[in-house]
Short mmCIF file of C-alpha atoms in Angstrom, two decimals:
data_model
loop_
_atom_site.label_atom_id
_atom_site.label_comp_id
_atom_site.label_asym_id
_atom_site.label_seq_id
_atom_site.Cartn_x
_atom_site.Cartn_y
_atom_site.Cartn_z
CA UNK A 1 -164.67 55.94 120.61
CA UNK A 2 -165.93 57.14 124.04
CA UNK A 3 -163.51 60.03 124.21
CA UNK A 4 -164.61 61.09 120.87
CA UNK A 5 -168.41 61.17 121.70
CA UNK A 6 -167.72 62.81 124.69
CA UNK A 7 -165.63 65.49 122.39
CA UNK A 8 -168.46 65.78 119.85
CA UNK A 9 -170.73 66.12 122.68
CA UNK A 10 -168.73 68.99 124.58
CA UNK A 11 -168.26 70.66 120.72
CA UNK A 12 -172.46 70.32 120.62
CA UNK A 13 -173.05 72.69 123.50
CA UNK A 14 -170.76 75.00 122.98
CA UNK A 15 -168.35 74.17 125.77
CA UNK A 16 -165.06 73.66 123.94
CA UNK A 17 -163.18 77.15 122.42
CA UNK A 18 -163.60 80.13 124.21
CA UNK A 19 -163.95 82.24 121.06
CA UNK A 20 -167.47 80.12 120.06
CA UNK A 21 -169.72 82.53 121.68
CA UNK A 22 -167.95 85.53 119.95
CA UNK A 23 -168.20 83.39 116.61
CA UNK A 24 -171.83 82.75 117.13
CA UNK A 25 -172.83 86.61 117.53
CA UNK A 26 -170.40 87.29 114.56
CA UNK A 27 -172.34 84.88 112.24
CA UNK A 28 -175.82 85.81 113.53
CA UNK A 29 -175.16 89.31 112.74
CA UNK A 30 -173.95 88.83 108.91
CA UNK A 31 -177.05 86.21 109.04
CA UNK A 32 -179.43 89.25 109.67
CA UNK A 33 -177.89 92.11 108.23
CA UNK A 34 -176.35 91.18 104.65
CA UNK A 35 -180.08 89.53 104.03
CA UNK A 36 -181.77 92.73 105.45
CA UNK A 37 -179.69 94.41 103.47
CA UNK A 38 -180.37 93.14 100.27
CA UNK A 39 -184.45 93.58 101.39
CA UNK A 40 -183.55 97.01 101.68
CA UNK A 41 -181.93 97.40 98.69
CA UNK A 42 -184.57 95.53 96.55
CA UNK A 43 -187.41 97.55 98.29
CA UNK A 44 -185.49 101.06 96.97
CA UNK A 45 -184.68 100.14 93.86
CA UNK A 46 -188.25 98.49 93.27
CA UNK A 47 -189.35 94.75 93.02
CA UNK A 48 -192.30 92.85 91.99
CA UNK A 49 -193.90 89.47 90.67
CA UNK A 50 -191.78 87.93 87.64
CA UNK A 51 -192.36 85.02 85.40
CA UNK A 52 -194.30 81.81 86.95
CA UNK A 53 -195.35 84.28 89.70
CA UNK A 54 -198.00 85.45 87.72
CA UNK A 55 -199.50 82.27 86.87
CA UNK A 56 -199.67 80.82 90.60
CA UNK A 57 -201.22 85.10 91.75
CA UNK A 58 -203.58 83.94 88.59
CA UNK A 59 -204.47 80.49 90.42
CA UNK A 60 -205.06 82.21 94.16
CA UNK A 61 -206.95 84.86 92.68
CA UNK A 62 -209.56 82.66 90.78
CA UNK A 63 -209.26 79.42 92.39
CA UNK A 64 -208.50 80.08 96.13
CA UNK A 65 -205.34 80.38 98.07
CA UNK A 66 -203.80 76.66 98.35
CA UNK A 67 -204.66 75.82 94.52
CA UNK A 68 -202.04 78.61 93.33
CA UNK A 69 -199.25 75.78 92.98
CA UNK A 70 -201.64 74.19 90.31
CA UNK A 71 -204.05 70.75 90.28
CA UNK A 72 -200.27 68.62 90.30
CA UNK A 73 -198.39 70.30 92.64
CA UNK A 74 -200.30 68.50 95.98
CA UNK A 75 -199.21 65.51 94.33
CA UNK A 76 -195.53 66.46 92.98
CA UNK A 77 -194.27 68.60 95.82
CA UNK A 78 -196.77 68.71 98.82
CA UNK A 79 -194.89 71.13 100.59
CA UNK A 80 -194.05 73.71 97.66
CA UNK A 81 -197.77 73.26 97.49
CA UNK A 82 -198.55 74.88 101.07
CA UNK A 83 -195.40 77.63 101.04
CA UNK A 84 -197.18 78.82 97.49
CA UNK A 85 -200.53 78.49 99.32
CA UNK A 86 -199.05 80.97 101.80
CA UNK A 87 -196.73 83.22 100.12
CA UNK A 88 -199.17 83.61 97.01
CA UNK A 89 -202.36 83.04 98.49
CA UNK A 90 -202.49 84.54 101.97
CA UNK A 91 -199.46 86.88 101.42
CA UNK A 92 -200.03 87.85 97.47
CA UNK A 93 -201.49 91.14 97.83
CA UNK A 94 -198.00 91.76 99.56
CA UNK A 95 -194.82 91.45 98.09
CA UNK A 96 -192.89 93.05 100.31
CA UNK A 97 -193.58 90.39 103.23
CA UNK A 98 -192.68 87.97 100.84
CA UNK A 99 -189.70 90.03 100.25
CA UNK A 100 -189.24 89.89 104.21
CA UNK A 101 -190.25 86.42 104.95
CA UNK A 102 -187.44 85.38 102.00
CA UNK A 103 -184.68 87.26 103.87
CA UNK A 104 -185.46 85.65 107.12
CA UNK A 105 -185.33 81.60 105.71
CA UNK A 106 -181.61 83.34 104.03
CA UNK A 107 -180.79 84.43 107.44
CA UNK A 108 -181.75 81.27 109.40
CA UNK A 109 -180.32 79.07 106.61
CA UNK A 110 -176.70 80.67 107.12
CA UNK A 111 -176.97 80.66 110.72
CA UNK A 112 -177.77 76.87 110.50
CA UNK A 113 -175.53 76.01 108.01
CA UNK A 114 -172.98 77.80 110.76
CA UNK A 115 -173.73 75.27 112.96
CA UNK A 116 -173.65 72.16 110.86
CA UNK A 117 -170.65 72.93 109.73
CA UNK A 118 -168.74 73.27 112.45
CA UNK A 119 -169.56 69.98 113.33
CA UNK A 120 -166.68 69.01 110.77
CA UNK A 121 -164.18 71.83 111.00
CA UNK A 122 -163.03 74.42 113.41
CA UNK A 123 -165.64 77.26 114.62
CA UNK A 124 -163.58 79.83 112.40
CA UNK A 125 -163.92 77.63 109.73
CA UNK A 126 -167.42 77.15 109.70
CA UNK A 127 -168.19 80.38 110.30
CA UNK A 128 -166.43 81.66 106.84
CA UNK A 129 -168.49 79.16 105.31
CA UNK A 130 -171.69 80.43 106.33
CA UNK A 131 -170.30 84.13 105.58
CA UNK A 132 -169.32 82.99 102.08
CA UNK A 133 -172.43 81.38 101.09
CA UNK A 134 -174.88 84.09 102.45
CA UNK A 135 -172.92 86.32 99.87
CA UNK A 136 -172.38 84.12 97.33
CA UNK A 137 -174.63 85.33 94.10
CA UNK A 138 -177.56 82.70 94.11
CA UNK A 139 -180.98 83.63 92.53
CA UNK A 140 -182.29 84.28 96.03
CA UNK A 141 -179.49 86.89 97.06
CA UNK A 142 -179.61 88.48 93.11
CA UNK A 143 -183.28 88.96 92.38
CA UNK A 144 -186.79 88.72 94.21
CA UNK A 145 -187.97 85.35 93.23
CA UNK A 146 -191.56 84.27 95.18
CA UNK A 147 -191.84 81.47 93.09
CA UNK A 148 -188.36 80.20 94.96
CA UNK A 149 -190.20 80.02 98.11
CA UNK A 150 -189.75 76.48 98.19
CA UNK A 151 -186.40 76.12 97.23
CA UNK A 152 -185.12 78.38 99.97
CA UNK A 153 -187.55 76.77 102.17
CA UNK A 154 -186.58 73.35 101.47
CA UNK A 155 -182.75 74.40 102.26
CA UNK A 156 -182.88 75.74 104.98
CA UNK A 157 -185.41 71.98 106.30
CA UNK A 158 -182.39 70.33 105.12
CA UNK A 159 -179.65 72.14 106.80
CA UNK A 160 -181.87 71.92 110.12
CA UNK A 161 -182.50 68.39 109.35
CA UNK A 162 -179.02 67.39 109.37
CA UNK A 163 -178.20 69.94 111.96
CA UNK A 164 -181.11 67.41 114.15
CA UNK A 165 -179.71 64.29 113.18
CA UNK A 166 -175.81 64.97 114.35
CA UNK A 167 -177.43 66.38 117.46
CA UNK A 168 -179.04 63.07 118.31
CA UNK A 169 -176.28 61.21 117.14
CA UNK A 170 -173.77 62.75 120.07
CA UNK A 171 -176.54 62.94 122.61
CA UNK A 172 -176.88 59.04 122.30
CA UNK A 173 -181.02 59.60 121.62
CA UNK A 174 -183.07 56.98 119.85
CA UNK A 175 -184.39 56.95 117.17
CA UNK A 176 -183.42 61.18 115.49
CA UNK A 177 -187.53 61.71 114.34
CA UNK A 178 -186.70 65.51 114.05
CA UNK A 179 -184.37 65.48 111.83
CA UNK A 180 -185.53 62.75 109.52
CA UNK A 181 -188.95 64.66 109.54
CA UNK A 182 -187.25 67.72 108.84
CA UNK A 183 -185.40 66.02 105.80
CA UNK A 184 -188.37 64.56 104.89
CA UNK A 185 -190.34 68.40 104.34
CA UNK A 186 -187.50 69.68 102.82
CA UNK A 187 -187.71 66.70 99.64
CA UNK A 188 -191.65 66.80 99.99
CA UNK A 189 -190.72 71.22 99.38
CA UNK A 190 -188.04 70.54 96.78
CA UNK A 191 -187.00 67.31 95.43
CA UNK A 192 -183.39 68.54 94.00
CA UNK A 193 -182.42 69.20 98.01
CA UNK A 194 -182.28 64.99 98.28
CA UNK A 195 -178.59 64.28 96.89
CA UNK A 196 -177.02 67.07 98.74
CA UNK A 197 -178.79 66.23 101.68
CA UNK A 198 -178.21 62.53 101.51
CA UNK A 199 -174.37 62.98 101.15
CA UNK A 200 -174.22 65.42 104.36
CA UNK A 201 -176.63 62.86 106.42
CA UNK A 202 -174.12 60.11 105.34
CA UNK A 203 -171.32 62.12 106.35
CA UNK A 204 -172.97 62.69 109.93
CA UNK A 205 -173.43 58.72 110.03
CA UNK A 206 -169.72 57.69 109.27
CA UNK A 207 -167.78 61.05 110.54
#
């Protein structure tokens, strides 16, 4: 048990493969780029507001900034309420830093998911993961989507969140507040995030 802690710990900072710091530039550059990328593209071949985006524009317009979610949403999803507060309220007028600000959770999210992962399998491994899912075709990487704000927001809490809690877990730390509190955002953002979220924090408890 101790030599595996101490393992987990050396595989937390980076110390064990000589090929991880290599791996890490590779994945934060296809974490910038492919998302930038797509920005780019969607920005040439034009974008704008779709569907329930025009109802929440409607609410910041006429109502104020944080009541574009809706009367419910404080209650229902507390953070979705703020992100639509900011991306519709303060950033509305502005689609394309919405456009931006959506490329840059994609980017982190992959780079976190990077390092999650590789908790579990070899650096190579991990990293192909992250590659695969930043092109994988998901409404945020197909379309621009403000009203997914919060989704992408919320994954990208959760990935961090368990990314915290394995970090804390190695470390030999008390109680892991950041990551439960991270965890915590990402199901007050988006409530579907809780099952796949709750299977990876079990599999940091019992790996």
């Amino acid at each position: 048990m101790t030599a595996m802690r101490q393992s987990g710990q050396l595989r937390q900072s980076g110390a064990l493969g000589s090929g991880t710091g290599k791996i890490a530039t590779l994945v934060g550059i296809v974490a910038l780029v492919l998302p930038l990328i797509h920005a780019v593209l969607l920005a040439r071949m034009g974008f704008g507001f779709v569907l329930d985006d025009w109802y929440t524009l409607r609410n910041a317009h006429f109502d104020g900034a944080f009541a574009a979610a809706g009367a419910d949403q404080l209650v229902a999803r507390p953070g979705a309420w703020f992100v639509y507060g900011v991306v519709f309220g303060l950033m509305g007028d502005t689609p394309f830093l919405i456009l931006l600000g959506l490329a840059a959770i994609r980017a982190a999210t992959t780079y976190a998911l990077w390092g999650f992962m590789r908790t579990f399998v070899p650096d190579v491994i991990a990293a192909a993961i992250a590659i695969v899912w930043v092109l994988l075709p998901i409404t945020s990487s197909l379309e621009f989507w403000a009203s997914g704000a919060n989704i992408s927001l919320a994954l990208l809490l959760a990935v961090c969140g368990c990314v915290a809690l394995d970090r804390a877990r190695w470390a030999g730390r008390g109680a892991p507040l950041l990551g439960s509190l991270l965890l915590a955002l990402a199901a007050l953002s988006y409530e579907a995030v809780v099952p796949a979220a709750a299977v990876a924090v079990v599999a940091v408890v019992w790996r």
